[in-house]
Amino acid sequence: MDTLLATIILSIALTAIAGMFIQSIDLNVSASDYTVAANIARERIEDLKANWDGSASFPSESVNLNGKAYQRNTRINLRSDLDSSNRLYELAVTVDWNNHGQHQEITLTTYLLPL
């Protein structure tokens, strides 16, 4: 009787631990996707800062990494409301992807004041 009760308690505990382990793996994959997306966005922002000519236009593009497709969109706005000299630009890069059928998105924004 004691062995049966111990087996039942142990199986319940192991089932709970297995559920947490599976959730941990899913969260790790999700964090990895966010890191990749942030790096894709950061790469575009760094390119814009390094090669700024004031007339840059970047169409939407697909980036495939680790078997997953990421869509990168770049938005550039002149922020005359923040700078009366009309030289301040807002650079925003949005990367979106699907994770197990759910739409995920990250946007990085920075400002550029060309010299």
Coordinates of N, CA and C in Angstrom, one line a residue:
M1 N 0.8 -1.2 0.0 CA 0.0 0.0 0.0 C 0.9 1.3 0.0
D2 N 1.9 1.3 0.8 CA 2.8 2.4 0.9 C 3.5 2.7 -0.5
T3 N 3.9 1.6 -1.1 CA 4.6 1.7 -2.4 C 3.6 2.3 -3.5
L4 N 2.4 1.9 -3.5 CA 1.4 2.4 -4.4 C 1.2 3.9 -4.2
L5 N 1.0 4.3 -2.9 CA 0.8 5.7 -2.6 C 2.1 6.5 -3.0
A6 N 3.2 6.0 -2.8 CA 4.5 6.7 -3.2 C 4.6 6.8 -4.7
T7 N 4.2 5.8 -5.4 CA 4.2 5.8 -6.9 C 3.3 6.9 -7.4
I8 N 2.1 6.9 -6.8 CA 1.1 7.9 -7.3 C 1.6 9.3 -7.0
I9 N 2.1 9.6 -5.9 CA 2.6 10.9 -5.5 C 3.8 11.3 -6.5
L10 N 4.7 10.4 -6.7 CA 5.8 10.6 -7.6 C 5.4 10.9 -9.0
S11 N 4.4 10.1 -9.5 CA 4.0 10.3 -10.9 C 3.3 11.7 -11.0
I12 N 2.5 12.1 -10.0 CA 1.9 13.5 -10.1 C 3.0 14.6 -10.1
A13 N 4.0 14.4 -9.3 CA 5.1 15.4 -9.2 C 5.9 15.4 -10.5
L14 N 6.2 14.2 -11.1 CA 6.9 14.2 -12.4 C 6.1 14.8 -13.5
T15 N 4.8 14.6 -13.5 CA 3.9 15.2 -14.5 C 4.0 16.7 -14.5
A16 N 3.9 17.2 -13.3 CA 4.0 18.7 -13.1 C 5.4 19.2 -13.6
I17 N 6.4 18.5 -13.3 CA 7.8 18.9 -13.7 C 7.9 18.8 -15.2
A18 N 7.4 17.8 -15.8 CA 7.4 17.7 -17.3 C 6.7 18.8 -18.0
G19 N 5.6 19.3 -17.4 CA 4.8 20.4 -18.0 C 5.6 21.7 -17.9
M20 N 6.3 21.9 -16.8 CA 7.2 23.1 -16.7 C 8.3 23.0 -17.6
F21 N 8.9 21.8 -17.8 CA 10.0 21.7 -18.8 C 9.6 22.0 -20.2
I22 N 8.4 21.6 -20.6 CA 7.9 21.8 -22.0 C 7.7 23.3 -22.1
Q23 N 7.1 24.0 -21.1 CA 6.8 25.4 -21.2 C 8.2 26.2 -21.2
S24 N 9.2 25.7 -20.5 CA 10.5 26.3 -20.5 C 11.1 26.3 -21.9
I25 N 11.0 25.2 -22.6 CA 11.5 25.0 -24.0 C 10.8 26.0 -24.9
D26 N 9.4 26.1 -24.8 CA 8.7 27.0 -25.7 C 9.1 28.5 -25.4
L27 N 9.3 28.9 -24.2 CA 9.7 30.2 -23.9 C 11.1 30.5 -24.3
N28 N 12.0 29.5 -24.3 CA 13.3 29.7 -24.8 C 13.4 29.9 -26.3
V29 N 12.5 29.2 -27.0 CA 12.4 29.3 -28.5 C 11.9 30.7 -28.8
S30 N 10.9 31.2 -28.0 CA 10.3 32.5 -28.3 C 11.3 33.6 -28.0
A31 N 12.1 33.5 -26.9 CA 13.1 34.4 -26.6 C 14.2 34.5 -27.7
S32 N 14.5 33.3 -28.3 CA 15.5 33.3 -29.4 C 14.9 34.0 -30.6
D33 N 13.7 33.8 -30.9 CA 13.0 34.5 -32.0 C 13.1 36.0 -31.8
Y34 N 12.8 36.5 -30.6 CA 12.8 37.9 -30.4 C 14.3 38.5 -30.5
T35 N 15.3 37.7 -30.1 CA 16.6 38.1 -30.2 C 17.0 38.2 -31.7
V36 N 16.7 37.2 -32.5 CA 17.0 37.3 -33.9 C 16.3 38.5 -34.6
A37 N 15.0 38.7 -34.2 CA 14.3 39.8 -34.8 C 14.9 41.2 -34.4
A38 N 15.3 41.3 -33.2 CA 15.9 42.5 -32.7 C 17.2 42.8 -33.4
N39 N 18.0 41.7 -33.7 CA 19.3 41.9 -34.4 C 19.0 42.2 -35.9
I40 N 18.0 41.7 -36.5 CA 17.6 42.1 -37.9 C 17.3 43.5 -37.9
A41 N 16.5 44.0 -37.0 CA 16.1 45.4 -36.9 C 17.4 46.3 -36.6
R42 N 18.2 45.9 -35.7 CA 19.4 46.7 -35.3 C 20.3 46.8 -36.5
E43 N 20.4 45.7 -37.3 CA 21.3 45.7 -38.5 C 20.9 46.8 -39.5
R44 N 19.6 46.9 -39.7 CA 19.1 47.9 -40.6 C 19.3 49.4 -40.1
I45 N 19.1 49.6 -38.8 CA 19.3 50.9 -38.2 C 20.8 51.3 -38.3
E46 N 21.7 50.3 -38.0 CA 23.1 50.6 -38.2 C 23.5 51.0 -39.6
D47 N 22.9 50.2 -40.6 CA 23.1 50.5 -42.0 C 22.7 52.0 -42.3
L48 N 21.5 52.3 -41.8 CA 21.0 53.7 -42.1 C 21.9 54.7 -41.5
K49 N 22.3 54.5 -40.3 CA 23.2 55.5 -39.6 C 24.5 55.7 -40.3
A50 N 25.1 54.6 -40.8 CA 26.4 54.6 -41.4 C 26.3 55.1 -42.8
N51 N 25.2 54.9 -43.5 CA 25.2 55.3 -45.0 C 24.1 56.3 -45.2
W52 N 23.9 57.2 -44.3 CA 22.7 58.1 -44.5 C 23.1 59.2 -45.6
D53 N 22.1 59.3 -46.5 CA 22.3 60.3 -47.5 C 21.0 61.2 -47.6
G54 N 20.0 61.0 -46.8 CA 18.8 61.8 -46.7 C 17.7 61.3 -47.6
S55 N 18.0 60.5 -48.5 CA 17.0 60.0 -49.5 C 16.8 58.5 -49.5
A56 N 17.2 57.9 -48.4 CA 17.1 56.4 -48.4 C 15.7 56.0 -48.4
S57 N 15.5 54.9 -49.2 CA 14.2 54.3 -49.3 C 14.4 52.8 -49.2
F58 N 13.7 52.1 -48.3 CA 13.9 50.7 -48.1 C 12.6 50.0 -48.2
P59 N 12.4 49.2 -49.2 CA 11.2 48.4 -49.3 C 11.1 47.3 -48.3
S60 N 9.9 46.8 -48.1 CA 9.7 45.7 -47.2 C 10.5 44.5 -47.7
E61 N 11.1 43.7 -46.8 CA 11.9 42.6 -47.3 C 11.8 41.4 -46.3
S62 N 12.0 40.3 -46.9 CA 11.9 39.0 -46.1 C 13.3 38.6 -45.8
V63 N 13.6 38.2 -44.5 CA 14.8 37.7 -44.1 C 14.6 36.3 -43.5
N64 N 15.3 35.3 -44.1 CA 15.1 33.9 -43.6 C 16.3 33.5 -42.7
L65 N 16.1 33.2 -41.5 CA 17.2 32.7 -40.6 C 16.6 31.6 -39.7
N66 N 17.5 30.6 -39.6 CA 17.1 29.4 -38.7 C 15.8 28.8 -39.1
G67 N 15.5 28.8 -40.4 CA 14.3 28.1 -40.9 C 13.0 28.9 -40.7
K68 N 13.2 30.2 -40.3 CA 12.0 31.0 -40.0 C 12.1 32.3 -40.9
A69 N 10.9 32.7 -41.4 CA 10.9 33.9 -42.2 C 10.5 35.1 -41.3
Y70 N 11.3 36.2 -41.4 CA 11.1 37.4 -40.7 C 10.8 38.5 -41.8
Q71 N 9.8 39.3 -41.6 CA 9.5 40.4 -42.5 C 10.0 41.7 -41.9
R72 N 10.9 42.5 -42.6 CA 11.5 43.7 -42.1 C 10.9 44.9 -42.9
N73 N 10.3 45.9 -42.1 CA 9.8 47.1 -42.7 C 10.5 48.3 -42.1
T74 N 10.9 49.2 -42.9 CA 11.6 50.4 -42.4 C 10.8 51.7 -42.7
R75 N 10.7 52.5 -41.7 CA 9.9 53.8 -41.8 C 10.9 54.9 -41.4
I76 N 10.9 55.9 -42.3 CA 11.7 57.1 -42.0 C 10.8 58.3 -42.0
N77 N 10.8 59.1 -40.9 CA 10.0 60.3 -40.9 C 10.8 61.5 -40.5
L78 N 10.6 62.6 -41.2 CA 11.3 63.8 -40.8 C 10.5 64.4 -39.6
R79 N 11.1 64.7 -38.5 CA 10.4 65.1 -37.3 C 10.6 66.6 -37.1
S80 N 9.9 67.4 -37.9 CA 10.0 68.9 -37.8 C 9.3 69.4 -36.6
D81 N 8.4 68.5 -35.9 CA 7.8 68.9 -34.7 C 8.7 68.9 -33.5
L82 N 9.8 68.2 -33.6 CA 10.8 68.1 -32.6 C 12.1 69.0 -32.9
D83 N 12.3 69.4 -34.1 CA 13.5 70.1 -34.5 C 13.1 71.2 -35.5
S84 N 13.3 72.4 -35.2 CA 12.9 73.5 -36.1 C 13.8 73.6 -37.3
S85 N 14.9 73.0 -37.3 CA 15.9 73.1 -38.4 C 15.5 72.1 -39.5
N86 N 14.5 71.2 -39.2 CA 14.0 70.2 -40.2 C 15.1 69.3 -40.6
R87 N 15.9 68.8 -39.6 CA 17.0 67.9 -39.9 C 16.9 66.6 -39.1
L88 N 16.0 66.5 -38.2 CA 15.9 65.4 -37.3 C 15.0 64.3 -37.9
Y89 N 15.5 63.1 -38.1 CA 14.8 62.0 -38.7 C 14.5 60.9 -37.6
E90 N 13.3 60.4 -37.7 CA 13.0 59.2 -36.9 C 13.1 58.0 -37.7
L91 N 13.9 57.1 -37.3 CA 14.1 55.8 -38.0 C 13.4 54.7 -37.2
A92 N 12.5 54.0 -37.8 CA 11.8 52.9 -37.1 C 11.8 51.7 -38.0
V93 N 12.3 50.6 -37.4 CA 12.4 49.3 -38.1 C 11.5 48.3 -37.4
T94 N 10.5 47.7 -38.1 CA 9.6 46.7 -37.5 C 9.9 45.4 -38.2
V95 N 10.1 44.4 -37.3 CA 10.3 43.0 -37.8 C 9.1 42.2 -37.3
D96 N 8.5 41.4 -38.1 CA 7.4 40.6 -37.7 C 7.6 39.2 -38.2
W97 N 7.0 38.2 -37.5 CA 7.2 36.8 -37.9 C 6.0 36.0 -37.2
N98 N 5.9 34.8 -37.6 CA 4.8 33.9 -37.0 C 5.5 32.9 -36.1
N99 N 5.0 32.7 -35.0 CA 5.5 31.7 -34.0 C 4.3 30.8 -33.6
H100 N 4.3 29.6 -34.1 CA 3.2 28.6 -33.9 C 1.9 29.2 -34.2
G101 N 1.8 29.9 -35.3 CA 0.5 30.5 -35.8 C 0.2 31.8 -35.2
Q102 N 1.0 32.3 -34.3 CA 0.7 33.6 -33.6 C 1.7 34.7 -34.2
H103 N 1.1 35.8 -34.6 CA 1.8 36.9 -35.1 C 2.7 37.6 -34.0
Q104 N 4.0 37.8 -34.2 CA 4.9 38.4 -33.3 C 5.5 39.6 -34.0
E105 N 5.8 40.6 -33.2 CA 6.4 41.9 -33.8 C 7.2 42.6 -32.8
I106 N 8.3 43.2 -33.4 CA 9.2 44.0 -32.5 C 9.5 45.3 -33.4
T107 N 9.6 46.4 -32.7 CA 9.9 47.7 -33.4 C 11.0 48.4 -32.7
L108 N 12.1 48.7 -33.4 CA 13.2 49.5 -32.8 C 13.2 50.9 -33.4
T109 N 13.2 51.9 -32.6 CA 13.2 53.3 -33.1 C 14.4 54.1 -32.6
T110 N 14.9 54.9 -33.4 CA 16.0 55.8 -33.0 C 15.9 57.1 -33.8
Y111 N 16.6 58.1 -33.4 CA 16.6 59.4 -34.1 C 18.0 59.7 -34.7
L112 N 18.0 60.4 -35.8 CA 19.2 60.7 -36.5 C 19.2 62.2 -36.8
L113 N 20.2 62.9 -36.4 CA 20.4 64.3 -36.8 C 21.7 64.4 -37.6
P114 N 21.6 64.4 -38.9 CA 22.8 64.4 -39.7 C 23.6 65.7 -39.5
L115 N 24.9 65.5 -39.6 CA 25.8 66.7 -39.4 C 25.9 67.5 -40.7

